[in-house]
Short mmCIF file of N, CA, C and O in Angstrom, two decimals:
data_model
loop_
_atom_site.label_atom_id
_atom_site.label_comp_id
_atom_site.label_asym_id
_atom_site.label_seq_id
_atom_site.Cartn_x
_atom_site.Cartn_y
_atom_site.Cartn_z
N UNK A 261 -3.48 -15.49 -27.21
CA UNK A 261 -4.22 -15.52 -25.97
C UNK A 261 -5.38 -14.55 -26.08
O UNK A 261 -5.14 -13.37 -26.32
N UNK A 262 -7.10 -15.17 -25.87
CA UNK A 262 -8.20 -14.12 -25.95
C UNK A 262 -8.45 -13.69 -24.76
O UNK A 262 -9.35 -12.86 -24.63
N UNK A 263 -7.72 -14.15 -23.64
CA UNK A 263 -8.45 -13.38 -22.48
C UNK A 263 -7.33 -12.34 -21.79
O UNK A 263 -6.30 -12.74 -21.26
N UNK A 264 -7.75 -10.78 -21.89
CA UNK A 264 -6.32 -10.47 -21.52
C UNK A 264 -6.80 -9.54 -20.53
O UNK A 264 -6.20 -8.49 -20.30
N UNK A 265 -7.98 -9.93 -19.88
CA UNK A 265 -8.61 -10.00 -18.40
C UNK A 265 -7.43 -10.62 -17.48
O UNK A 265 -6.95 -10.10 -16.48
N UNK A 266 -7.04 -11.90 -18.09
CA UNK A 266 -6.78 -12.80 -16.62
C UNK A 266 -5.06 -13.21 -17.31
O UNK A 266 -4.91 -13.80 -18.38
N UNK A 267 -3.95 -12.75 -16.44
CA UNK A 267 -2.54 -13.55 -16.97
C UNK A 267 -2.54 -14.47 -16.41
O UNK A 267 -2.98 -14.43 -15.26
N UNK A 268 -2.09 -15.58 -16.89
CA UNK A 268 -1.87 -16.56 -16.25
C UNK A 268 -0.79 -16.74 -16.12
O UNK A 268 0.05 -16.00 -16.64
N UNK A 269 -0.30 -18.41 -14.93
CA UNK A 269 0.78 -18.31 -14.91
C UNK A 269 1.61 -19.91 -15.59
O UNK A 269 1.57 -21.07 -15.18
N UNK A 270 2.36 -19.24 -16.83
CA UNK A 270 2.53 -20.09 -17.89
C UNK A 270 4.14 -20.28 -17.83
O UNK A 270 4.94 -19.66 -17.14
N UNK A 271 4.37 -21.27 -18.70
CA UNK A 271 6.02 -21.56 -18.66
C UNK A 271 6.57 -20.29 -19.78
O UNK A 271 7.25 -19.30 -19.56
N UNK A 272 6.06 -20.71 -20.82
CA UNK A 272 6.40 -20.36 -22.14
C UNK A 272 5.49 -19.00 -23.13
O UNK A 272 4.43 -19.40 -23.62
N UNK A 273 5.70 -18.14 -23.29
CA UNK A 273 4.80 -17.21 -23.59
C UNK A 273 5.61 -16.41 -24.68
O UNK A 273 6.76 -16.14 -24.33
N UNK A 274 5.27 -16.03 -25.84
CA UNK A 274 6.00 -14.99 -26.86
C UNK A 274 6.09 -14.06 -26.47
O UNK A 274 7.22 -13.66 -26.18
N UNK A 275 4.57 -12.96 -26.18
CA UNK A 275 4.91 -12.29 -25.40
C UNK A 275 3.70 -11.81 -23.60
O UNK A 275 2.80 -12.36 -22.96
N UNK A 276 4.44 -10.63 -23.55
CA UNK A 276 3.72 -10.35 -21.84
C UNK A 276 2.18 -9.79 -22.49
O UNK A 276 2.26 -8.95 -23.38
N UNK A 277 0.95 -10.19 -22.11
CA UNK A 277 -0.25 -9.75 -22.28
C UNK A 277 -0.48 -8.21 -21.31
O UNK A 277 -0.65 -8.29 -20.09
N UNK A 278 -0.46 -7.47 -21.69
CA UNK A 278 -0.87 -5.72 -21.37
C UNK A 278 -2.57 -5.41 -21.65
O UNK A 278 -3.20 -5.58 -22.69
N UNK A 279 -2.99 -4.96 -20.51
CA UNK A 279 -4.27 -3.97 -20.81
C UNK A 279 -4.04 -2.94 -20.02
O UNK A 279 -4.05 -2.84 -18.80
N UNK A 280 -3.75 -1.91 -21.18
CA UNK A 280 -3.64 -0.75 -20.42
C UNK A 280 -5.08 0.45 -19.78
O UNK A 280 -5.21 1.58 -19.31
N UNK A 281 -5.95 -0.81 -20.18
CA UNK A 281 -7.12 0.11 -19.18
C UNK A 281 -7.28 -0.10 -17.75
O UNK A 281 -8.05 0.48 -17.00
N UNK A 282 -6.21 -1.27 -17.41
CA UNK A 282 -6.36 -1.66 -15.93
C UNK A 282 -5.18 -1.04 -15.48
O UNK A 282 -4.67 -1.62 -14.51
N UNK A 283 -4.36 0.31 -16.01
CA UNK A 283 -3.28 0.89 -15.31
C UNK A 283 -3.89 1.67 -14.30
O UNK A 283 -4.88 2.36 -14.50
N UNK A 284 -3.20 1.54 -13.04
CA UNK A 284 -2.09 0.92 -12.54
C UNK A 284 -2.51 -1.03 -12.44
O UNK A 284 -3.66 -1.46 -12.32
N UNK A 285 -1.75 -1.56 -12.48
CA UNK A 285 -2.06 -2.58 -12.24
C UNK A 285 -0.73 -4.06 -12.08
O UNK A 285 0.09 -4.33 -12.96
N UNK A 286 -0.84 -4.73 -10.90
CA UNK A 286 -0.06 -5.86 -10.67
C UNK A 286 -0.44 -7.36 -11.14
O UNK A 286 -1.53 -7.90 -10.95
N UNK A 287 0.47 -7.83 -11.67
CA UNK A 287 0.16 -9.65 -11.98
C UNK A 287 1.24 -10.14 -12.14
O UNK A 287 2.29 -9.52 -12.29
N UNK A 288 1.07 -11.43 -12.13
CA UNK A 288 2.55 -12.34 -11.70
C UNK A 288 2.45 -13.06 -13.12
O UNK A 288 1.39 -13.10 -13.75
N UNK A 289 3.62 -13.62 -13.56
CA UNK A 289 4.23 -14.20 -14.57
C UNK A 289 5.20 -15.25 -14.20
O UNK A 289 6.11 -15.13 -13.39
N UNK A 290 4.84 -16.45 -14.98
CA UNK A 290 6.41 -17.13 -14.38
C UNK A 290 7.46 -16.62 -15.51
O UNK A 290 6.95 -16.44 -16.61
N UNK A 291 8.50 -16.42 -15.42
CA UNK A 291 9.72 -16.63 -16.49
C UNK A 291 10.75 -17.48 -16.29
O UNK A 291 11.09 -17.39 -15.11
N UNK A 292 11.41 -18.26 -16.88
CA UNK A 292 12.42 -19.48 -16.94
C UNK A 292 11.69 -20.30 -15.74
O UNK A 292 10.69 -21.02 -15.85
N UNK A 293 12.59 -19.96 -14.31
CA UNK A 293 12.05 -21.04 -13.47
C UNK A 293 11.96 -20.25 -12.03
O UNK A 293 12.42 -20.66 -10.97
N UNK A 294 11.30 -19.08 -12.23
CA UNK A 294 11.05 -18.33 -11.08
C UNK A 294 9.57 -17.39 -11.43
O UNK A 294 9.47 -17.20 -12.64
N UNK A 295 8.58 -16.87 -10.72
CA UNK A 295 7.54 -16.23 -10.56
C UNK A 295 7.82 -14.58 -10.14
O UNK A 295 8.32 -14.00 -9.18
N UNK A 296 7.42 -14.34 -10.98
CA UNK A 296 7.77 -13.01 -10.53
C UNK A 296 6.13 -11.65 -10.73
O UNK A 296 5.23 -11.77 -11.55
N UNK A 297 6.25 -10.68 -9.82
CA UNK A 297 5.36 -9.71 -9.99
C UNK A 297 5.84 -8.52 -10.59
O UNK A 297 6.91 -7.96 -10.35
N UNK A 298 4.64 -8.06 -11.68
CA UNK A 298 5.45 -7.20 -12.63
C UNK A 298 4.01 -5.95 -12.24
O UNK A 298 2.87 -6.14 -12.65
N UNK A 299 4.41 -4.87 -11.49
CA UNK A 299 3.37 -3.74 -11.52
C UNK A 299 3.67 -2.91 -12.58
O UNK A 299 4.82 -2.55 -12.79
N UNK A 300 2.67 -2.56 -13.31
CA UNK A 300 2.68 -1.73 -14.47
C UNK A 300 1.63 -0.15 -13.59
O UNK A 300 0.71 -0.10 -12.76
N UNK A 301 2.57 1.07 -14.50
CA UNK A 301 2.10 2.16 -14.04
C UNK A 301 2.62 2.89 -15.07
O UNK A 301 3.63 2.50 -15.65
N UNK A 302 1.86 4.27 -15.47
CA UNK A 302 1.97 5.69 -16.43
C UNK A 302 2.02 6.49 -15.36
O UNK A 302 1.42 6.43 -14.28
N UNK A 303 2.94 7.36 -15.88
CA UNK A 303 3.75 8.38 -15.51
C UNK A 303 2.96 9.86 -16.23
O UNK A 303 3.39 10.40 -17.25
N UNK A 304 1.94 10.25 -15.59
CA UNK A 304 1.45 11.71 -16.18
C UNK A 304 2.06 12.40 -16.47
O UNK A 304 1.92 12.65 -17.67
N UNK A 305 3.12 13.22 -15.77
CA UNK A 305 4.08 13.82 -16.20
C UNK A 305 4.83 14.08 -17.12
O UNK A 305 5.02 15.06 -17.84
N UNK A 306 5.46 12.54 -16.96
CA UNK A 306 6.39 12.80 -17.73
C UNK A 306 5.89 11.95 -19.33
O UNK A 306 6.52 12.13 -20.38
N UNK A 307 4.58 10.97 -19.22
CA UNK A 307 3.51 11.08 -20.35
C UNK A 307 4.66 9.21 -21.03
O UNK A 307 4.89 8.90 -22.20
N UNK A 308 5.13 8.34 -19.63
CA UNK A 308 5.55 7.21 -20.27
C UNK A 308 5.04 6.22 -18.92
O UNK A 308 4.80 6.57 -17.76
N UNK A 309 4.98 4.95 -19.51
CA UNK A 309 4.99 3.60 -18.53
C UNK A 309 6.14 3.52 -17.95
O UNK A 309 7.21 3.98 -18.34
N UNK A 310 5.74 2.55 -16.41
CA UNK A 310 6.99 2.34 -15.90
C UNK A 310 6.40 0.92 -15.33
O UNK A 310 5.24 0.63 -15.01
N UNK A 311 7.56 0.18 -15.30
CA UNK A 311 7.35 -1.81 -14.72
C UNK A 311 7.98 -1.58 -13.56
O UNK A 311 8.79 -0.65 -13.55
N UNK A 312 7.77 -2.31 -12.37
CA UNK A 312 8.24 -2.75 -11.15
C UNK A 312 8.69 -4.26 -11.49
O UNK A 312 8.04 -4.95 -12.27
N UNK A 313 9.57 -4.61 -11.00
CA UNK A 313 10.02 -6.28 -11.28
C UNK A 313 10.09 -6.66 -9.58
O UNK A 313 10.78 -6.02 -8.79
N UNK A 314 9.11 -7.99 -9.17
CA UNK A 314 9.63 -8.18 -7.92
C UNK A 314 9.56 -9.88 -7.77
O UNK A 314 8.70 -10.41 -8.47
N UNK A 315 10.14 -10.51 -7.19
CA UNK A 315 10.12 -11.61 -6.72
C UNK A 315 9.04 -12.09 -6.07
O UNK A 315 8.96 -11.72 -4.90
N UNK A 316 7.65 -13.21 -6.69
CA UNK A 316 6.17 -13.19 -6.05
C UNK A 316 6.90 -13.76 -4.83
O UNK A 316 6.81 -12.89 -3.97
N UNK A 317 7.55 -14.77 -4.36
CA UNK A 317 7.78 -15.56 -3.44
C UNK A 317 8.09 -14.87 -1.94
O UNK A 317 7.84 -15.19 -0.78
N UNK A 318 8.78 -13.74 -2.61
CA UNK A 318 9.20 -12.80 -1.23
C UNK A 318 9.04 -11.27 -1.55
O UNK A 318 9.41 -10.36 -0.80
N UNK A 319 8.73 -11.19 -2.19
CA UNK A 319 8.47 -9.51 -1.89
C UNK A 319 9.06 -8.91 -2.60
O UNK A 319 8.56 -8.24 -3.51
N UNK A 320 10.74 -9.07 -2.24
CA UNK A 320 11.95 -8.65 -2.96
C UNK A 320 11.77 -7.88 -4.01
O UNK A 320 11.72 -8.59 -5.02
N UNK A 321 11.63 -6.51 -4.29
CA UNK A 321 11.45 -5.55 -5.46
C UNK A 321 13.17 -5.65 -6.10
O UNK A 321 14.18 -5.59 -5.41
N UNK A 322 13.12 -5.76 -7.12
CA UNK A 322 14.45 -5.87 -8.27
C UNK A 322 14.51 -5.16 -9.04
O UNK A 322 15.53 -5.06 -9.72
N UNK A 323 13.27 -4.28 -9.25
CA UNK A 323 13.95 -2.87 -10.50
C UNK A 323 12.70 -1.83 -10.08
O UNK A 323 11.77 -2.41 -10.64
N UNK A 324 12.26 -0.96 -9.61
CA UNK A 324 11.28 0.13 -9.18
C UNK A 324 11.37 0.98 -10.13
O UNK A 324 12.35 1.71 -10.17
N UNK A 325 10.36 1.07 -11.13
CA UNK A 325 10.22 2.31 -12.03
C UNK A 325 10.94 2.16 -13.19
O UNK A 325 10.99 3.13 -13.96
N UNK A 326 11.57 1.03 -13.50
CA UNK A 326 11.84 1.01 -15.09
C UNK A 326 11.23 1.39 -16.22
O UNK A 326 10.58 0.50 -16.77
N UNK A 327 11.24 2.70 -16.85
CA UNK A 327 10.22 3.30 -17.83
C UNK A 327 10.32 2.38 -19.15
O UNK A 327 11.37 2.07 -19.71
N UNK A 328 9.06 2.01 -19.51
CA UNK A 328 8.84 1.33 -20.82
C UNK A 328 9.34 2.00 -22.14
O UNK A 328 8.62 2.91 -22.54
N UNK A 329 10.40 1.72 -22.85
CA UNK A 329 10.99 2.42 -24.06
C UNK A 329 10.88 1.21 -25.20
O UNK A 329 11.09 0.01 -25.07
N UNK A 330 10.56 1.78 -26.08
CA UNK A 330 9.69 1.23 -27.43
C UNK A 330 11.64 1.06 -27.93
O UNK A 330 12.52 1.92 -28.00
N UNK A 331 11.69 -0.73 -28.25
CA UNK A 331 13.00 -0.98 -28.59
C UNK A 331 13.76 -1.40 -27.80
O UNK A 331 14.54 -2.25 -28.26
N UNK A 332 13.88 -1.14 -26.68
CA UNK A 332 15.05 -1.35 -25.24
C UNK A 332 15.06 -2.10 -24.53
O UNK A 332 14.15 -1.74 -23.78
N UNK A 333 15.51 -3.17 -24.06
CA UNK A 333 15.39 -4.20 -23.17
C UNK A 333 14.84 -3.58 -21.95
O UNK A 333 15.04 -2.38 -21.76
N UNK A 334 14.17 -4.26 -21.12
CA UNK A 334 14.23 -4.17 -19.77
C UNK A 334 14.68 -4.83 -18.57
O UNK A 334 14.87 -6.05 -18.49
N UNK A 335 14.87 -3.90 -17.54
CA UNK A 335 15.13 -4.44 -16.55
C UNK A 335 16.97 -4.98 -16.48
O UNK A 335 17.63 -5.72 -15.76
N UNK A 336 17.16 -4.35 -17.36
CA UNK A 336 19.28 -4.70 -17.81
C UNK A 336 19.96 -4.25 -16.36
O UNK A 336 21.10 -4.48 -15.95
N UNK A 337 18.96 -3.59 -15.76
CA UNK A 337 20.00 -3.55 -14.07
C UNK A 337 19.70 -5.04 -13.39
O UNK A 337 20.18 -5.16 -12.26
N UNK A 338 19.19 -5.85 -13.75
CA UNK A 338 19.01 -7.17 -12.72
C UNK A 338 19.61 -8.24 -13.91
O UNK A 338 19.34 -9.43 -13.73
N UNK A 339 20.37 -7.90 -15.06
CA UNK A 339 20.59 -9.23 -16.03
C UNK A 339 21.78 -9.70 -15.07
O UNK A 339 22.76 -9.01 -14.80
N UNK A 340 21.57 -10.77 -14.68
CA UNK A 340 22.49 -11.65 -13.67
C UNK A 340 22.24 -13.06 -13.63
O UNK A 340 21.19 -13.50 -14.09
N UNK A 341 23.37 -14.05 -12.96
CA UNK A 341 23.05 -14.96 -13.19
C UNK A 341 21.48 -15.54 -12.21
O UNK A 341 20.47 -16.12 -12.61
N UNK A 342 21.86 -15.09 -10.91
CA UNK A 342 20.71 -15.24 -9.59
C UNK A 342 19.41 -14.50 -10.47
O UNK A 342 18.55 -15.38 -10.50
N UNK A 343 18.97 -13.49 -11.07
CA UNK A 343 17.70 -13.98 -11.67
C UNK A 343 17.21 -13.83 -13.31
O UNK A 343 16.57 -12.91 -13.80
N UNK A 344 17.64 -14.83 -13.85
CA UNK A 344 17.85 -15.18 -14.95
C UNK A 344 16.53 -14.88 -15.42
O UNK A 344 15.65 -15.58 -14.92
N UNK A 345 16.03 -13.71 -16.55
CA UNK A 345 14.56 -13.46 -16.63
C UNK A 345 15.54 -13.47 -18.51
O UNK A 345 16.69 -13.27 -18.87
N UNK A 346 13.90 -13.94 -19.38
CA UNK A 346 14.22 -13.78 -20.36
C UNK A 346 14.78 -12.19 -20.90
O UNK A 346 15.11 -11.48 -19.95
N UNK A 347 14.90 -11.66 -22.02
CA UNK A 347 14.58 -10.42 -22.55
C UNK A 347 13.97 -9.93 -22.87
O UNK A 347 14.05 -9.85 -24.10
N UNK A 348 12.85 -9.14 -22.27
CA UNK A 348 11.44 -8.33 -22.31
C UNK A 348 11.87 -6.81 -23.46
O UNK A 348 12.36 -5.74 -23.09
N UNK A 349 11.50 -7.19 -24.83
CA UNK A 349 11.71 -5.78 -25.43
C UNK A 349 10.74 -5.44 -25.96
O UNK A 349 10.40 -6.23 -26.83
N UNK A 350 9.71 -4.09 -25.78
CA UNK A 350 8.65 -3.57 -25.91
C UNK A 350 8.78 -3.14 -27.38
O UNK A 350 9.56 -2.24 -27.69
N UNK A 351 7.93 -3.86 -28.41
CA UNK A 351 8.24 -3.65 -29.66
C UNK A 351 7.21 -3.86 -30.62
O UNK A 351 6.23 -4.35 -30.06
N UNK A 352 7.01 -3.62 -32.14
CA UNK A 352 5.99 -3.57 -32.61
C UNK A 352 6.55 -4.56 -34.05
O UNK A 352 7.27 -4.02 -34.89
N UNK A 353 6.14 -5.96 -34.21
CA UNK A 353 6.34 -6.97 -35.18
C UNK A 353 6.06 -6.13 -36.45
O UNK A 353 7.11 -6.19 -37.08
N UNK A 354 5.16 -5.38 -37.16
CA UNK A 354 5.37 -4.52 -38.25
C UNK A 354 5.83 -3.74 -38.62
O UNK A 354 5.90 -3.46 -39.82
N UNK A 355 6.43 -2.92 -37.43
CA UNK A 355 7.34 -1.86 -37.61
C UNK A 355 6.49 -0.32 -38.01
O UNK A 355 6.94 0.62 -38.66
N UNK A 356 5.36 -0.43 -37.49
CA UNK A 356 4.65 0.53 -37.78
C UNK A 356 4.78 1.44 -36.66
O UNK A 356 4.61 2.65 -36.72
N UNK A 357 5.04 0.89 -35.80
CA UNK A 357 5.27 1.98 -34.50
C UNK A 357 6.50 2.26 -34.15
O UNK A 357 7.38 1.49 -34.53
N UNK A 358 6.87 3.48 -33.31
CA UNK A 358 8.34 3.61 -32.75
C UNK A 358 8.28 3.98 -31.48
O UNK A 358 9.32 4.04 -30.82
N UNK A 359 7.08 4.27 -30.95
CA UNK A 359 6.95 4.92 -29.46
C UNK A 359 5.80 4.19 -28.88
O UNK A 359 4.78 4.07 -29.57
N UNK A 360 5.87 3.60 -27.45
CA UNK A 360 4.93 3.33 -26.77
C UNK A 360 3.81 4.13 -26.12
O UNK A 360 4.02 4.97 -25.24
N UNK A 361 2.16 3.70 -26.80
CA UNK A 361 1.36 4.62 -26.39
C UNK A 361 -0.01 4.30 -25.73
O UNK A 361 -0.53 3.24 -26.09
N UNK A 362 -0.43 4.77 -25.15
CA UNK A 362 -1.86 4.55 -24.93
C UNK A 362 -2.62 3.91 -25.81
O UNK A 362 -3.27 2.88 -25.65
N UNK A 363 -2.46 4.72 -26.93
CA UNK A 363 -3.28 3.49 -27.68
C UNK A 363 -2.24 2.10 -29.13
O UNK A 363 -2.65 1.40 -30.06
N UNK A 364 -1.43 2.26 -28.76
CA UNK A 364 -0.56 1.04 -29.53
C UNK A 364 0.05 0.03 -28.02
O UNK A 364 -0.09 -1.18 -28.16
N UNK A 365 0.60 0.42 -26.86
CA UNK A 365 0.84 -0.43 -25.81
C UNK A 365 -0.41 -1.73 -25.57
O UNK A 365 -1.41 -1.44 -24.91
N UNK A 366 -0.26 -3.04 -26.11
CA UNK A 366 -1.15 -4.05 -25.49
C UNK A 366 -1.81 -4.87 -26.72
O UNK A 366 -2.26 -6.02 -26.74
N UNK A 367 -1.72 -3.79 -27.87
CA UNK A 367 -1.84 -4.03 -29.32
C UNK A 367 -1.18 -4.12 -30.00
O UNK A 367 -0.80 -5.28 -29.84
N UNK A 368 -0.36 -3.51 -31.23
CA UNK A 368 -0.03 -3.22 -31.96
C UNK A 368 2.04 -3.04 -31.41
O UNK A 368 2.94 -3.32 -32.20
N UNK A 369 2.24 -2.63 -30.22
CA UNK A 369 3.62 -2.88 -29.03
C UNK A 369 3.00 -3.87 -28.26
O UNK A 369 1.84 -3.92 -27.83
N UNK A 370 4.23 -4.86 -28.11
CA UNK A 370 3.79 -5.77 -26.72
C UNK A 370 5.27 -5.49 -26.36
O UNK A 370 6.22 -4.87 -26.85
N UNK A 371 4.92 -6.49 -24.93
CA UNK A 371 6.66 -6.96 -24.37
C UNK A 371 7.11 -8.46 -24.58
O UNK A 371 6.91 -9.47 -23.91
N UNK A 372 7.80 -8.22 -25.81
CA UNK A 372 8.52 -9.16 -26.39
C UNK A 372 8.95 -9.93 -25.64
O UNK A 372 9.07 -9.33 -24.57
N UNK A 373 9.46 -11.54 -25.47
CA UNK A 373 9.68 -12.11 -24.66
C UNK A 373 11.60 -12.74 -25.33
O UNK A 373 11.59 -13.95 -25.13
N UNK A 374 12.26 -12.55 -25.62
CA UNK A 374 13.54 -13.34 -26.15
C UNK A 374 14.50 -14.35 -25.26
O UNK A 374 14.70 -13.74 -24.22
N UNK A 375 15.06 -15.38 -25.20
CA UNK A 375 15.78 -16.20 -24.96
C UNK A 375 17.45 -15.52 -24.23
O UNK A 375 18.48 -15.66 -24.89
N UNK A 376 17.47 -15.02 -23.24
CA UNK A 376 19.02 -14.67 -22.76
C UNK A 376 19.63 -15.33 -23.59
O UNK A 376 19.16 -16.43 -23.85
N UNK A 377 21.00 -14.86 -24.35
CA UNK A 377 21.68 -15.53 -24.90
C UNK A 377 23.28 -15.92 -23.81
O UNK A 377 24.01 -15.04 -23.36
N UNK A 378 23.38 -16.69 -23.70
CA UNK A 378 24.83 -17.00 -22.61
C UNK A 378 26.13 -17.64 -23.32
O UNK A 378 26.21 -18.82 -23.66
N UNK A 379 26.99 -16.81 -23.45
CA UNK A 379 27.88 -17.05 -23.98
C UNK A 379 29.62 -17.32 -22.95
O UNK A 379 30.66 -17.60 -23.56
#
């Protein structure tokens, strides 16, 4: 994807498109078969990202402040059946990175998109 101005809202995506020069910043995504708003925000402090997960349709916030960790799923407090979101893991395909940063987040780390597995 070259435009990472504008997310769109797609079925199928590898992974979540990030520009972290528009932090703070909100956009909607579909995943499986629901729309959802994902606010992205950095944490000065404490010097990490954090995702909001909310339901576009109603408002409904589902995870407030989940900090972005390079490796870690997100959002594992809402894995349920009622909202079935793929597996978002913030990660780097070469293995050149281990920590999410200002300047590797959007490049070099994305948020991986994986298939829930249901067993």
């Amino acid at each position: 994807m070259s435009d990472m101005d504008f997310m769109g809202l797609t079925a199928e995506v590898e992974y979540i498109p990030i520009d972290v020069s528009k932090i703070p910043y909100m956009f909607s995504i579909k995943l499986d078969d629901r729309t959802y708003t994902i606010t992205l925000k950095y944490n000065d402090i404490g010097g990490f990202f954090t995702m909001d997960l909310a339901i576009m349709a109603t408002g409904e916030v589902l995870c407030y402040g989940e900090p972005v960790r390079y490796g870690r799923p997100m959002f594992r407090a809402v894995e349920d059946e009622q909202y079935p979101i793929p597996v978002i893991i913030p990660y780097c395909l070469t293995g050149e990175e281990d920590t999410v940063t200002f300047e590797n987040f959007g490049s070099s780390v994305q948020l991986y998109l994986y298939e829930r597995r249901t067993e």
